[in-house]
Short mmCIF file of C-alpha atoms in Angstrom, two decimals:
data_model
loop_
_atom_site.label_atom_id
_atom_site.label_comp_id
_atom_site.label_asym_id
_atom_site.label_seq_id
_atom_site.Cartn_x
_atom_site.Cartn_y
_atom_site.Cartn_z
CA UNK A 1 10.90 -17.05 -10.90
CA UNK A 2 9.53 -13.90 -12.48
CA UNK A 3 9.29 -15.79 -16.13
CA UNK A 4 7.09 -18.36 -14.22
CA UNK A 5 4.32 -16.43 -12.17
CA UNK A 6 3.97 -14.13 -15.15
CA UNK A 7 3.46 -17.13 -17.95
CA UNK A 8 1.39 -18.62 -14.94
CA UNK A 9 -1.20 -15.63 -14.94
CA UNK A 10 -0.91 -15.89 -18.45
CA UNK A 11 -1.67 -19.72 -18.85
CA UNK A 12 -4.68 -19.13 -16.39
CA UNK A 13 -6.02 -16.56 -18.72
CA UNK A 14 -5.43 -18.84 -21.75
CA UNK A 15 -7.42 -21.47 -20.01
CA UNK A 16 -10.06 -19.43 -18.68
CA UNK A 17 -10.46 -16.54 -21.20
CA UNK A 18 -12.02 -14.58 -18.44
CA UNK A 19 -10.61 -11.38 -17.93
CA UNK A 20 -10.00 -10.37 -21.31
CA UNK A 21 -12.84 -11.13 -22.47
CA UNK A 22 -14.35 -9.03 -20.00
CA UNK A 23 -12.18 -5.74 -20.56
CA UNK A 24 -12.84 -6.15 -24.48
CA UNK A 25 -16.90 -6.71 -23.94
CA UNK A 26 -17.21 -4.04 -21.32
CA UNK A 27 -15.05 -1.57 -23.00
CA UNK A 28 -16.60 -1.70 -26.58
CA UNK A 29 -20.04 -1.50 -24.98
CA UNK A 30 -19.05 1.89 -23.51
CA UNK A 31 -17.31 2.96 -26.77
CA UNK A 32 -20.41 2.19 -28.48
CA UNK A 33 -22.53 4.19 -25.71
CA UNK A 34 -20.30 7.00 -26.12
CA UNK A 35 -20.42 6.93 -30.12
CA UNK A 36 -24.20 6.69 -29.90
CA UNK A 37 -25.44 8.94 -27.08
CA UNK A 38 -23.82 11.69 -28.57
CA UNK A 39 -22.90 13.65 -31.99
CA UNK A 40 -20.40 16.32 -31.71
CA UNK A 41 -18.73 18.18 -34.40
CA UNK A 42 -15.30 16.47 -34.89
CA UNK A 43 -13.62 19.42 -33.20
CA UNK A 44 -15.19 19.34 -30.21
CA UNK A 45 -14.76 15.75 -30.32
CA UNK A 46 -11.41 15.72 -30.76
CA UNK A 47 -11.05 17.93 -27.03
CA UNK A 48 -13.66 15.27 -25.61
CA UNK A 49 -11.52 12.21 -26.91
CA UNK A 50 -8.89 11.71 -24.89
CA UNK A 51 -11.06 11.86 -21.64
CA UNK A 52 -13.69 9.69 -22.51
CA UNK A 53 -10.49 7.12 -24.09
CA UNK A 54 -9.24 6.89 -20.54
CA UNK A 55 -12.11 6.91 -18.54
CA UNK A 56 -12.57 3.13 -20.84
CA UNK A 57 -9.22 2.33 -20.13
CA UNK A 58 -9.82 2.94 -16.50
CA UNK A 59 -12.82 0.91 -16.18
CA UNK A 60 -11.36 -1.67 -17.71
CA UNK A 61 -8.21 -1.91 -16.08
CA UNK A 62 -10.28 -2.55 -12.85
CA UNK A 63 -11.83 -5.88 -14.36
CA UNK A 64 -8.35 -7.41 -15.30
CA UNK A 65 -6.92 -6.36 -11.67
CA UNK A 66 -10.01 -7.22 -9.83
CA UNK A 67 -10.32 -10.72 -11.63
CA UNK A 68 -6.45 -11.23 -11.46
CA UNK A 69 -6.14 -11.07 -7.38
CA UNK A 70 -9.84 -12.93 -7.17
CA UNK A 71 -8.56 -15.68 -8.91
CA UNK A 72 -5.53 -16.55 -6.58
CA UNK A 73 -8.57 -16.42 -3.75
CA UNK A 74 -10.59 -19.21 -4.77
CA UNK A 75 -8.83 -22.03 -4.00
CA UNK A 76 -6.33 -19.49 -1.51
CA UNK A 77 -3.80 -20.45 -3.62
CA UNK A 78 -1.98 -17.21 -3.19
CA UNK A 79 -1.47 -18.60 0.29
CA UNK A 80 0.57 -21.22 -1.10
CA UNK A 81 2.25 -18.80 -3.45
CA UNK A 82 2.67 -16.51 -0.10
CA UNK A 83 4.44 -20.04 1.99
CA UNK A 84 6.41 -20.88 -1.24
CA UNK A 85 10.05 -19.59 -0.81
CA UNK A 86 9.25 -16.88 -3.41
CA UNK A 87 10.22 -13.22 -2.52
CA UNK A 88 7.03 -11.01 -2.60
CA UNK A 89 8.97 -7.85 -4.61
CA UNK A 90 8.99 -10.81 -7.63
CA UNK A 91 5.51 -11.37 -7.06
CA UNK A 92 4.30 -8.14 -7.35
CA UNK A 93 6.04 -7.04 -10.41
CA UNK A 94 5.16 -10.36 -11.54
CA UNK A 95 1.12 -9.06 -11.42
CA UNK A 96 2.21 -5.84 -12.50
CA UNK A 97 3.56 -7.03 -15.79
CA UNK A 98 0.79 -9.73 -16.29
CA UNK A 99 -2.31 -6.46 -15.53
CA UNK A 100 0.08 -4.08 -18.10
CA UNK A 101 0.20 -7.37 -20.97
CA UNK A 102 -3.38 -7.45 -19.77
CA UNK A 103 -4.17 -4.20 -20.51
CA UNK A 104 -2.21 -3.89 -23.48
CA UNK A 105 -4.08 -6.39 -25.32
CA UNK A 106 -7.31 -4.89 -24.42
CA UNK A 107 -6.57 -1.83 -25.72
CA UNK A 108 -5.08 -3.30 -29.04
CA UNK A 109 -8.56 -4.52 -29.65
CA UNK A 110 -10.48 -1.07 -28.11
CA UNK A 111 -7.97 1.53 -29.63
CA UNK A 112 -9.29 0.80 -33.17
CA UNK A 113 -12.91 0.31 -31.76
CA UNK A 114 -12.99 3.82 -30.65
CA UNK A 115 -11.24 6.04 -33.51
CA UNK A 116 -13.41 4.10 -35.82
CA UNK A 117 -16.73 4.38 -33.82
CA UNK A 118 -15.97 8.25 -32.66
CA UNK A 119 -14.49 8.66 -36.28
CA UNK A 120 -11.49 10.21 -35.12
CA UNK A 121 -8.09 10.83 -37.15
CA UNK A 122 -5.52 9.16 -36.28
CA UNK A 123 -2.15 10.86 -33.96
CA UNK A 124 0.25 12.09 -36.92
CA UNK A 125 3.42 11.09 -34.39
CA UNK A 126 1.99 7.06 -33.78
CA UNK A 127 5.35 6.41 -32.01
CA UNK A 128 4.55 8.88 -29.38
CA UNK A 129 1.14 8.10 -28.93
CA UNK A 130 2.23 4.40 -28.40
CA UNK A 131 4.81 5.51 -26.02
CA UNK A 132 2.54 7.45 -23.30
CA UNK A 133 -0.05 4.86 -24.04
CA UNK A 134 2.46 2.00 -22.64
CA UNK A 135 3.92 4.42 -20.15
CA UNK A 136 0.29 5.03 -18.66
CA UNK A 137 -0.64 1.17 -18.70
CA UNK A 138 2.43 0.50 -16.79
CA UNK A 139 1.46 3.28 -13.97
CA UNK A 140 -2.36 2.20 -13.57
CA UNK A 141 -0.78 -1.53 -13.19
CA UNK A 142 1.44 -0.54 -10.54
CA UNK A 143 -1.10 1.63 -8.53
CA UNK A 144 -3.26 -1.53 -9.27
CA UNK A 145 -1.38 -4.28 -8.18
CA UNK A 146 -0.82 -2.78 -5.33
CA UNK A 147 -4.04 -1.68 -4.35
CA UNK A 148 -5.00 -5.11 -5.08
CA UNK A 149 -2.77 -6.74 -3.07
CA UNK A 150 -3.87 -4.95 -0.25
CA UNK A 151 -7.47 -5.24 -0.49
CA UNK A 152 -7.66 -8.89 -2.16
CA UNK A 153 -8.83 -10.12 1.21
CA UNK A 154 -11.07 -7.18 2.15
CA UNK A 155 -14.76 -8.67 2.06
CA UNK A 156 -16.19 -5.91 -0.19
CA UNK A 157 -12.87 -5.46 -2.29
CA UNK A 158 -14.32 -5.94 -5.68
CA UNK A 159 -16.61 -2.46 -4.30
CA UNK A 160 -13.01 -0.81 -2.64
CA UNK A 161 -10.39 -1.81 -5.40
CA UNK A 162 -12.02 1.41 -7.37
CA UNK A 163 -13.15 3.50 -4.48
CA UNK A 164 -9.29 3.17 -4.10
CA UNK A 165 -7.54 3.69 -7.45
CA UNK A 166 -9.33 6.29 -9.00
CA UNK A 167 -8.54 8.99 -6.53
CA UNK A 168 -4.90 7.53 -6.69
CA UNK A 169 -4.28 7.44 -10.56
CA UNK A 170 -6.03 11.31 -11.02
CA UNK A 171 -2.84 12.60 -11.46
CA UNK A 172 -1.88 9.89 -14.18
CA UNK A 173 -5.52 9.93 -15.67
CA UNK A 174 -5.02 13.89 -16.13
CA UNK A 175 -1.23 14.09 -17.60
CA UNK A 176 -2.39 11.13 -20.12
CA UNK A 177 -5.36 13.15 -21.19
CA UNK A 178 -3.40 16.10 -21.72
CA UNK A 179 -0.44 14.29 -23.36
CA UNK A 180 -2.82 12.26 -25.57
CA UNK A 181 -4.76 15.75 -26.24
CA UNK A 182 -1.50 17.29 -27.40
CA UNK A 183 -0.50 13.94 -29.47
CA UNK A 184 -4.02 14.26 -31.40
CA UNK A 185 -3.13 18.31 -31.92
CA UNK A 186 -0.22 17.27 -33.34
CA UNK A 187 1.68 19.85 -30.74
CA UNK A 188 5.38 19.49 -30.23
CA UNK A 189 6.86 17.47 -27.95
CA UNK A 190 8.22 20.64 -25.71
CA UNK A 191 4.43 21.58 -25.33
CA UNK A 192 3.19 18.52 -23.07
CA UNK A 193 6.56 17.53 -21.82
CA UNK A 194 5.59 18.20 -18.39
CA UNK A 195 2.61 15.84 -18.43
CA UNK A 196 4.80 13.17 -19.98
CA UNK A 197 7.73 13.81 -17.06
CA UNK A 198 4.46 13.40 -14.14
CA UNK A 199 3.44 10.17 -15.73
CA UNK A 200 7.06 8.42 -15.82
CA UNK A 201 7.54 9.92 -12.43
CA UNK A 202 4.23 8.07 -11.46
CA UNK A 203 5.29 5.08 -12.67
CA UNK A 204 8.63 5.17 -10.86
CA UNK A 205 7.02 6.33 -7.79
CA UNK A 206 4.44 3.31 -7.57
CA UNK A 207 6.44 0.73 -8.90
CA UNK A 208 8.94 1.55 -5.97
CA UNK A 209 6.58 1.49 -3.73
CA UNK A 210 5.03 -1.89 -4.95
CA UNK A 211 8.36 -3.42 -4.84
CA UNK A 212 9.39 -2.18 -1.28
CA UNK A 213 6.08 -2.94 0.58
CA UNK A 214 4.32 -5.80 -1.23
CA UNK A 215 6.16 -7.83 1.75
CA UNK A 216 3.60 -6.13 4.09
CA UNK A 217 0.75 -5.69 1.98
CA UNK A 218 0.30 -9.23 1.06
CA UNK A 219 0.57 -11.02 4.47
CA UNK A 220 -2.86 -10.84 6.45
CA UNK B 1 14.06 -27.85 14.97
CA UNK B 2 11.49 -25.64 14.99
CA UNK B 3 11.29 -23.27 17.35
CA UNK B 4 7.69 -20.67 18.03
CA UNK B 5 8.49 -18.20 20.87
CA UNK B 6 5.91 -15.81 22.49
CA UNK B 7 3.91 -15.61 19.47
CA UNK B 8 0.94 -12.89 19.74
CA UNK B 9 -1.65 -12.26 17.31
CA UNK B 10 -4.48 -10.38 17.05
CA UNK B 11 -7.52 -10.02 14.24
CA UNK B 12 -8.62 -6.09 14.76
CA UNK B 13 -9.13 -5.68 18.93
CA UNK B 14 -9.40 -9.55 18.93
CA UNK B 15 -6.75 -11.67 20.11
CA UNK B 16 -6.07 -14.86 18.22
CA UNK B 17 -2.87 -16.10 19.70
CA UNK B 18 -1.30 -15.53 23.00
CA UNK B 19 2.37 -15.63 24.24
CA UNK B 20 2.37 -19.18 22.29
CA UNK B 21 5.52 -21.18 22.68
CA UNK B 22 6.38 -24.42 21.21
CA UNK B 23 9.06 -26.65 19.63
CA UNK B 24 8.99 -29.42 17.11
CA UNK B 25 12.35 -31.52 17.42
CA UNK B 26 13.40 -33.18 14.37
CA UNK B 27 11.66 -36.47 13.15
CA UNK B 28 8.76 -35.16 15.51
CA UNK B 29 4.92 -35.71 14.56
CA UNK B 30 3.28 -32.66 16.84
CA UNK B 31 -0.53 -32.72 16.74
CA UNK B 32 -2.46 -29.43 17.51
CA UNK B 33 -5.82 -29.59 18.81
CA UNK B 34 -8.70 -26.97 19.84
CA UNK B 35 -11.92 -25.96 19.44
CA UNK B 36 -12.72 -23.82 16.29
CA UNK B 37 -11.55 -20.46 16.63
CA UNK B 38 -8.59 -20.89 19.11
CA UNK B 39 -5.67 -20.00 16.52
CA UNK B 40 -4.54 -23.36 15.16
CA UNK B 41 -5.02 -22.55 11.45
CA UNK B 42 -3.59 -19.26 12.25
CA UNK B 43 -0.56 -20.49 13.86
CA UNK B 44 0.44 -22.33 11.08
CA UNK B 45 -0.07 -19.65 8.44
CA UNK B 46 2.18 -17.64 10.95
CA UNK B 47 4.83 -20.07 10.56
CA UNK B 48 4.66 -20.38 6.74
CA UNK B 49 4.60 -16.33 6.91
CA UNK B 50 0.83 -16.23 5.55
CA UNK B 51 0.05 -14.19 8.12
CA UNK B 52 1.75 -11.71 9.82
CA UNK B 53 1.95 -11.80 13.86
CA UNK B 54 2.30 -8.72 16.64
CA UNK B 55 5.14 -10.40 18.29
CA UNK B 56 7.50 -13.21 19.01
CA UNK B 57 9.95 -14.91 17.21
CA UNK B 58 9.74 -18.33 14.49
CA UNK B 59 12.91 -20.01 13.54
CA UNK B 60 14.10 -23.16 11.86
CA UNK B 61 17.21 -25.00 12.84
CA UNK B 62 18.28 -21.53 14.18
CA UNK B 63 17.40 -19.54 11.52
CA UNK B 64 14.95 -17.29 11.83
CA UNK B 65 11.79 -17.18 9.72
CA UNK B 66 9.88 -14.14 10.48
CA UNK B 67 11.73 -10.94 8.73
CA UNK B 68 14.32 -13.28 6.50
CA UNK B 69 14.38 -13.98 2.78
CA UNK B 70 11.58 -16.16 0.92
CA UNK B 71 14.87 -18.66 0.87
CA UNK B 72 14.34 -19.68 4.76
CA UNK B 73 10.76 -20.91 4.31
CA UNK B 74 11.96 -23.35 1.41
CA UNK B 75 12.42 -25.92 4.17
CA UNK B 76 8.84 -25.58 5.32
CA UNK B 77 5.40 -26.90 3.13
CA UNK B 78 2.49 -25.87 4.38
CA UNK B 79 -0.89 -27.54 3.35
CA UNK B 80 -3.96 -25.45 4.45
CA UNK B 81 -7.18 -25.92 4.86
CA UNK B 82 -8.33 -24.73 1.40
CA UNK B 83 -6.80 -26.78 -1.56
CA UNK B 84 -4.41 -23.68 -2.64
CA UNK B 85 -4.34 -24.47 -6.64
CA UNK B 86 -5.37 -22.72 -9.51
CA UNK B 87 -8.94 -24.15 -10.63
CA UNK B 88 -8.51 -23.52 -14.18
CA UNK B 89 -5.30 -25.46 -14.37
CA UNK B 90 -5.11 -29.27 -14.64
CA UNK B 91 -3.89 -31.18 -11.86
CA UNK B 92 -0.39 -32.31 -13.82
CA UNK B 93 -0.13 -28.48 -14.12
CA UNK B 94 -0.63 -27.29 -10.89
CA UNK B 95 1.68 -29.71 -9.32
CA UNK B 96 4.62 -28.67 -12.37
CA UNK B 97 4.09 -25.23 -11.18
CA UNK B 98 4.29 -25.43 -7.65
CA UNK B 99 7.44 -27.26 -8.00
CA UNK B 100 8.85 -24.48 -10.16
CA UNK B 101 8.05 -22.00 -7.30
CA UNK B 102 10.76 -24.11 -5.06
CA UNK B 103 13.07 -24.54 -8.30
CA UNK B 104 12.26 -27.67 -9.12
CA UNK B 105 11.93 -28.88 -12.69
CA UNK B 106 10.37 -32.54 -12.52
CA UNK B 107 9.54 -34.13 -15.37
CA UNK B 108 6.25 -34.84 -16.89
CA UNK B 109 6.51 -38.32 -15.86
CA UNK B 110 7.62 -37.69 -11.77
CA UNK B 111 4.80 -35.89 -12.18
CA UNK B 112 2.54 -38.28 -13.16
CA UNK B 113 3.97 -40.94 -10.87
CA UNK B 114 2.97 -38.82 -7.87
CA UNK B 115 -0.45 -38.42 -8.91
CA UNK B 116 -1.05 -41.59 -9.94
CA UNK B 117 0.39 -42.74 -5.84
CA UNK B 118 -2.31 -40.61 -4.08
CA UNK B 119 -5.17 -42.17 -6.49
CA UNK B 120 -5.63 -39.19 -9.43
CA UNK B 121 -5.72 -40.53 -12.75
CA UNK B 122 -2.55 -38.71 -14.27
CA UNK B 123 -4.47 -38.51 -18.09
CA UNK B 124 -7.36 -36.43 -16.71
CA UNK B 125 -6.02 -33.14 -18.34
CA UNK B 126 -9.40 -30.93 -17.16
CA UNK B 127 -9.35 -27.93 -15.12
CA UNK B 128 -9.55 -28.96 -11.26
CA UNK B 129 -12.38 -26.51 -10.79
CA UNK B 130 -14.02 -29.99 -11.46
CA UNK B 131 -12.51 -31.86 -8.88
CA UNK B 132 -14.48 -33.11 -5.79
CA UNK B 133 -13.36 -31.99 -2.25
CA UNK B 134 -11.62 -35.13 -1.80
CA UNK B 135 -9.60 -35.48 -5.11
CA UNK B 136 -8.51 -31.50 -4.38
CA UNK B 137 -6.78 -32.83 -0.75
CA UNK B 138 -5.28 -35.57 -2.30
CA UNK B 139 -3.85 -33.30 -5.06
CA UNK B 140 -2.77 -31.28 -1.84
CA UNK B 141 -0.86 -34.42 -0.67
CA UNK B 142 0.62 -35.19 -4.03
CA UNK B 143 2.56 -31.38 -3.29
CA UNK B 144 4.29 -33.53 -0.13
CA UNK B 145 5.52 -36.48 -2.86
CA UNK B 146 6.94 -33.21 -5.21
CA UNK B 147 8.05 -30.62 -3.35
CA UNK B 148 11.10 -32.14 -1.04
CA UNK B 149 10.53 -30.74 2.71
CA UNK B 150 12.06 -30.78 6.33
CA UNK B 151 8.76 -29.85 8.21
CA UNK B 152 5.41 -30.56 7.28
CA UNK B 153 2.14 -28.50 8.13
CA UNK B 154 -0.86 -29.79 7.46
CA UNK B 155 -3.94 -28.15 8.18
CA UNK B 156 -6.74 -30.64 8.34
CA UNK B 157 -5.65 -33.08 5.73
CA UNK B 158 -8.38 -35.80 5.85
CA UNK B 159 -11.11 -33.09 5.07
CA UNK B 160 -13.47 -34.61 2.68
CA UNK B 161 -11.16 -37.78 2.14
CA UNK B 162 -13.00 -41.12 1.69
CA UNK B 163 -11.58 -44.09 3.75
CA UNK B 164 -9.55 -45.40 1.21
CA UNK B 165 -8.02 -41.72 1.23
CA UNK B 166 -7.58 -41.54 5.07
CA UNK B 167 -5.86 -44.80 4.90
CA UNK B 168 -3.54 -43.60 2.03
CA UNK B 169 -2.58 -40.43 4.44
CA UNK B 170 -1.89 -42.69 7.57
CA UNK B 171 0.62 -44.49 5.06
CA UNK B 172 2.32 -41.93 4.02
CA UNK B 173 2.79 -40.59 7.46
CA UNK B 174 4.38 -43.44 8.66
CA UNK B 175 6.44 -43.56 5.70
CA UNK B 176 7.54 -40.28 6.90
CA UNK B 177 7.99 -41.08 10.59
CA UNK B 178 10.55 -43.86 9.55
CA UNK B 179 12.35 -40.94 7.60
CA UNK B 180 12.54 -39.33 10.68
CA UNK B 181 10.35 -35.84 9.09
CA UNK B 182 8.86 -33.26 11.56
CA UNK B 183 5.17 -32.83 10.95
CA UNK B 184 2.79 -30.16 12.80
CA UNK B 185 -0.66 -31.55 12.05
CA UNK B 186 -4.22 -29.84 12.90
CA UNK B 187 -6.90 -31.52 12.97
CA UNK B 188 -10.79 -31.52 14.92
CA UNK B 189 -10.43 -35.39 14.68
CA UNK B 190 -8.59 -35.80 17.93
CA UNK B 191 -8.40 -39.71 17.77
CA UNK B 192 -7.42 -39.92 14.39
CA UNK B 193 -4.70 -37.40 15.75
CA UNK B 194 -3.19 -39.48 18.51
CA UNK B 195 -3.07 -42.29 16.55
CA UNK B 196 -0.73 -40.73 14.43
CA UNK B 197 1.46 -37.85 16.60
CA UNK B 198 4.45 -38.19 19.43
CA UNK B 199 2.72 -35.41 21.27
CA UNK B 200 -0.41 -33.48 21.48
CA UNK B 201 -1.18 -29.69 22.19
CA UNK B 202 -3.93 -28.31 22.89
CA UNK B 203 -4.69 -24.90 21.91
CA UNK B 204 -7.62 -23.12 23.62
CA UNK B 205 -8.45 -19.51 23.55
CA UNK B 206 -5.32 -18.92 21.80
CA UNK B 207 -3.10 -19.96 24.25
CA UNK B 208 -1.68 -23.74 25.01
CA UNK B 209 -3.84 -25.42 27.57
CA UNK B 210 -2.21 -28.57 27.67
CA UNK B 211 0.57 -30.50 26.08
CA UNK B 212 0.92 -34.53 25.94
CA UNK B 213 2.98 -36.99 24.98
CA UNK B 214 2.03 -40.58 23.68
CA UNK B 215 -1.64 -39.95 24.86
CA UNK B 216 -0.09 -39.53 28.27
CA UNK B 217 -0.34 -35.88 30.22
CA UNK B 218 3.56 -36.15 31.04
CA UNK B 219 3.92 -32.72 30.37
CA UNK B 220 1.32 -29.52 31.63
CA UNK B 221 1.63 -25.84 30.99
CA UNK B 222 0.58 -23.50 33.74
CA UNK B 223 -1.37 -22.06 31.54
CA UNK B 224 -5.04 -23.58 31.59
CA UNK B 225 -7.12 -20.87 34.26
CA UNK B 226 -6.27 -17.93 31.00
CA UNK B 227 -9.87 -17.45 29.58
#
């Protein structure tokens, strides 16, 4: 069941081409904003860089979960997804996987946008770099989904999903900084561990709670 | 059977439903009547577990549906009052994909057959954002040729259907009262209603004002002075 709501959010995106083409526009117009409005020297850059990285990522990730949860309003087919003898947990993981292939992608196309237009080295350890970056992505989907579930039928929830999940995710947004700081500084592992150990702790923590009270969340 | 017992909802400090009772024995074609507002949408999104209620208790053939497994509402299919597809799949699609939801695997061509018996042309591979209002419901009704059910609940199905459409509906209804299914139908169309359903209730204010059978008032709740 899992297999089929995820290839169905991704056979809806296929079709429609609408939400990643919206994280890919909107975040390499802020790239580009940030590489043009300002010209530090590549040190002070390189302190500056993993902020401004997942400030885009952030934004971004807002567009694929807002768009993902507006969809299944249109036509209120998540009504008939809610009647259908399908057990809510699958469902949201199901949205959580399909926002984290979401915002995978996105960033596949951004990550290279943004060293190249802030002319920044690349991470000597890639695998490590790649691993918080996943780790993170999984978190801000889980915190996501969720959120999302919850205020999908709010009237102004486009305006609440982020007046929601920003305050949530600080503590994710600030260990990936710091980890991703520590990657670009080429710092051992043993330095930033701590951040690394909040952010996998995040992700347990939400996708725990996404599983255990989507039930609730989802029914109006 | 199913059973609704003391069944209480309320939307922020309003109340939708009140202390609502009511069975639906098997084969049985229940219509549900009421002005809008009085909680006859909302009852059946109860049922189907779309909504959540305060109190009171659902259950099918004993079983209870409120609090159980997504396996207990397999019995049920609920058609609302939107269309409940995906716009930017085709119609083929969404109907393959609701089926896989109940773990059904049809094949392209069952598929086809059932769209092609409400009047869709089974070749038209566009997105259904395009569809008119009426081709959507009868998409809706080609889920009820697909998806195999006990009890029906349709929310008013001959919304934006032509004649031809209305008639096709009434077919397929009888059809399914000499197959001895349960229906719960809602509808503002009150004659088309009785035409079709063993028994009427009326739901007013969120609470049943009035229950009859055949078009006769054989049976009346004590219920009717609640405002």
């Amino acid at each position: 069941m899992l297999a089929v709501l995820v290839r169905k959010d991704l056979l809806i995106e296929f079709r429609s081409r609408e939400i990643l083409i919206s994280m890919i526009t909107f975040g390499a117009a802020i790239t580009l904003l940030y590489a043009f409005s300002f010209r530090p020297s590549p040190e002070s850059m390189l302190t500056f860089a993993p902020g401004l990285m997942w400030m885009v990522f952030l934004f971004v990730s807002v567009l694929a979960l807002h768009r993902s949860h507006s969809l299944e309003k249109e036509f209120d087919a998540f009504s008939m997804i809610l009647s259908a003898p399908v057990e809510r947990s699958v469902l949201f993981i199901s949205k959580y996987l399909s926002g984290f292939i979401f915002l995978v992608v996105a960033q596949m196309v951004l990550l290279p946008l943004f060293f190249l237009f802030l002319q920044l080295p690349l991470p000597a350890n890639l695998a490590q770099m790649v691993a918080v970056f996943l780790l993170v992505d999984l978190g801000i989907s889980a915190a996501g989904s969720l959120l999302s579930g919850i205020v999908m039928r709010v009237r102004v929830n486009e305006m609440l999903l982020p007046l929601m999940l920003f305050p949530m995710v600080t503590p994710l947004l600030i260990s990936a900084v710091k980890s991703t700081a520590s990657i670009m500084d080429s710092q051992p592992f043993n330095q930033w561990k701590l951040w690394f150990q909040l952010i996998l702790s995040f992700v347990i923590v939400f996708s725990l709670i996404g599983y255990l009270i989507y039930d609730y969340v989802s029914e109006e | 059977m199913l059973s609704i017992k003391n069944i209480n909802k309320q939307f922020g400090h309003r109340p939708v439903l009140r202390d609502v009772s009511l069975e639906i024995g098997d084969g049985e074609l229940l219509g549900l009547v009421g002005p809008n507002g009085s909680g006859k949408s909302t009852l059946l999104r109860i049922v189907v577990r779309v909504v959540s209620c305060d109190g009171g208790s659902i259950s099918w053939n004993g079983n209870s549906i409120l609090n159980a497994g997504a396996d207990q509402r397999r019995p049920l299919l609920y058609l609302g009052h939107e269309p409940g597809f995906y716009p930017p799949l085709s119609a083929a699609e969404n109907l393959l994909l609701i089926a896989k939801l109940y773990g059904l695997e049809p094949s392209p061509a069952d598929v086809e057959k059932n769209l092609s018996e409400v009047g869709l042309d089974p070749a038209r591979s566009g997105p259904i954002r395009e569809f008119s209002r009426g081709m959507l419901q009868r998409l809706a009704l080609a889920k009820t040729l697909t998806i195999p059910w006990e009890l029906l609940l349709l929310d008013e199905p001959t919304t934006g259907l032509d004649k031809q459409g209305k008639s096709m509906l009434s077919q397929l209804i009888e059809t399914w009262r000499k197959d001895d299914r349960s229906l719960l139908l809602v509808s503002h169309d009150e004659e088309w209603l009785s035409s079709h359903c063993d028994r009427m209730v009326q739901l007013s204010n969120g609470r049943i004002q009035r229950s009859e059978v055949d078009g006769e008032k054989s049976v009346q709740t004590e219920l009717v002075g609640e405002a």
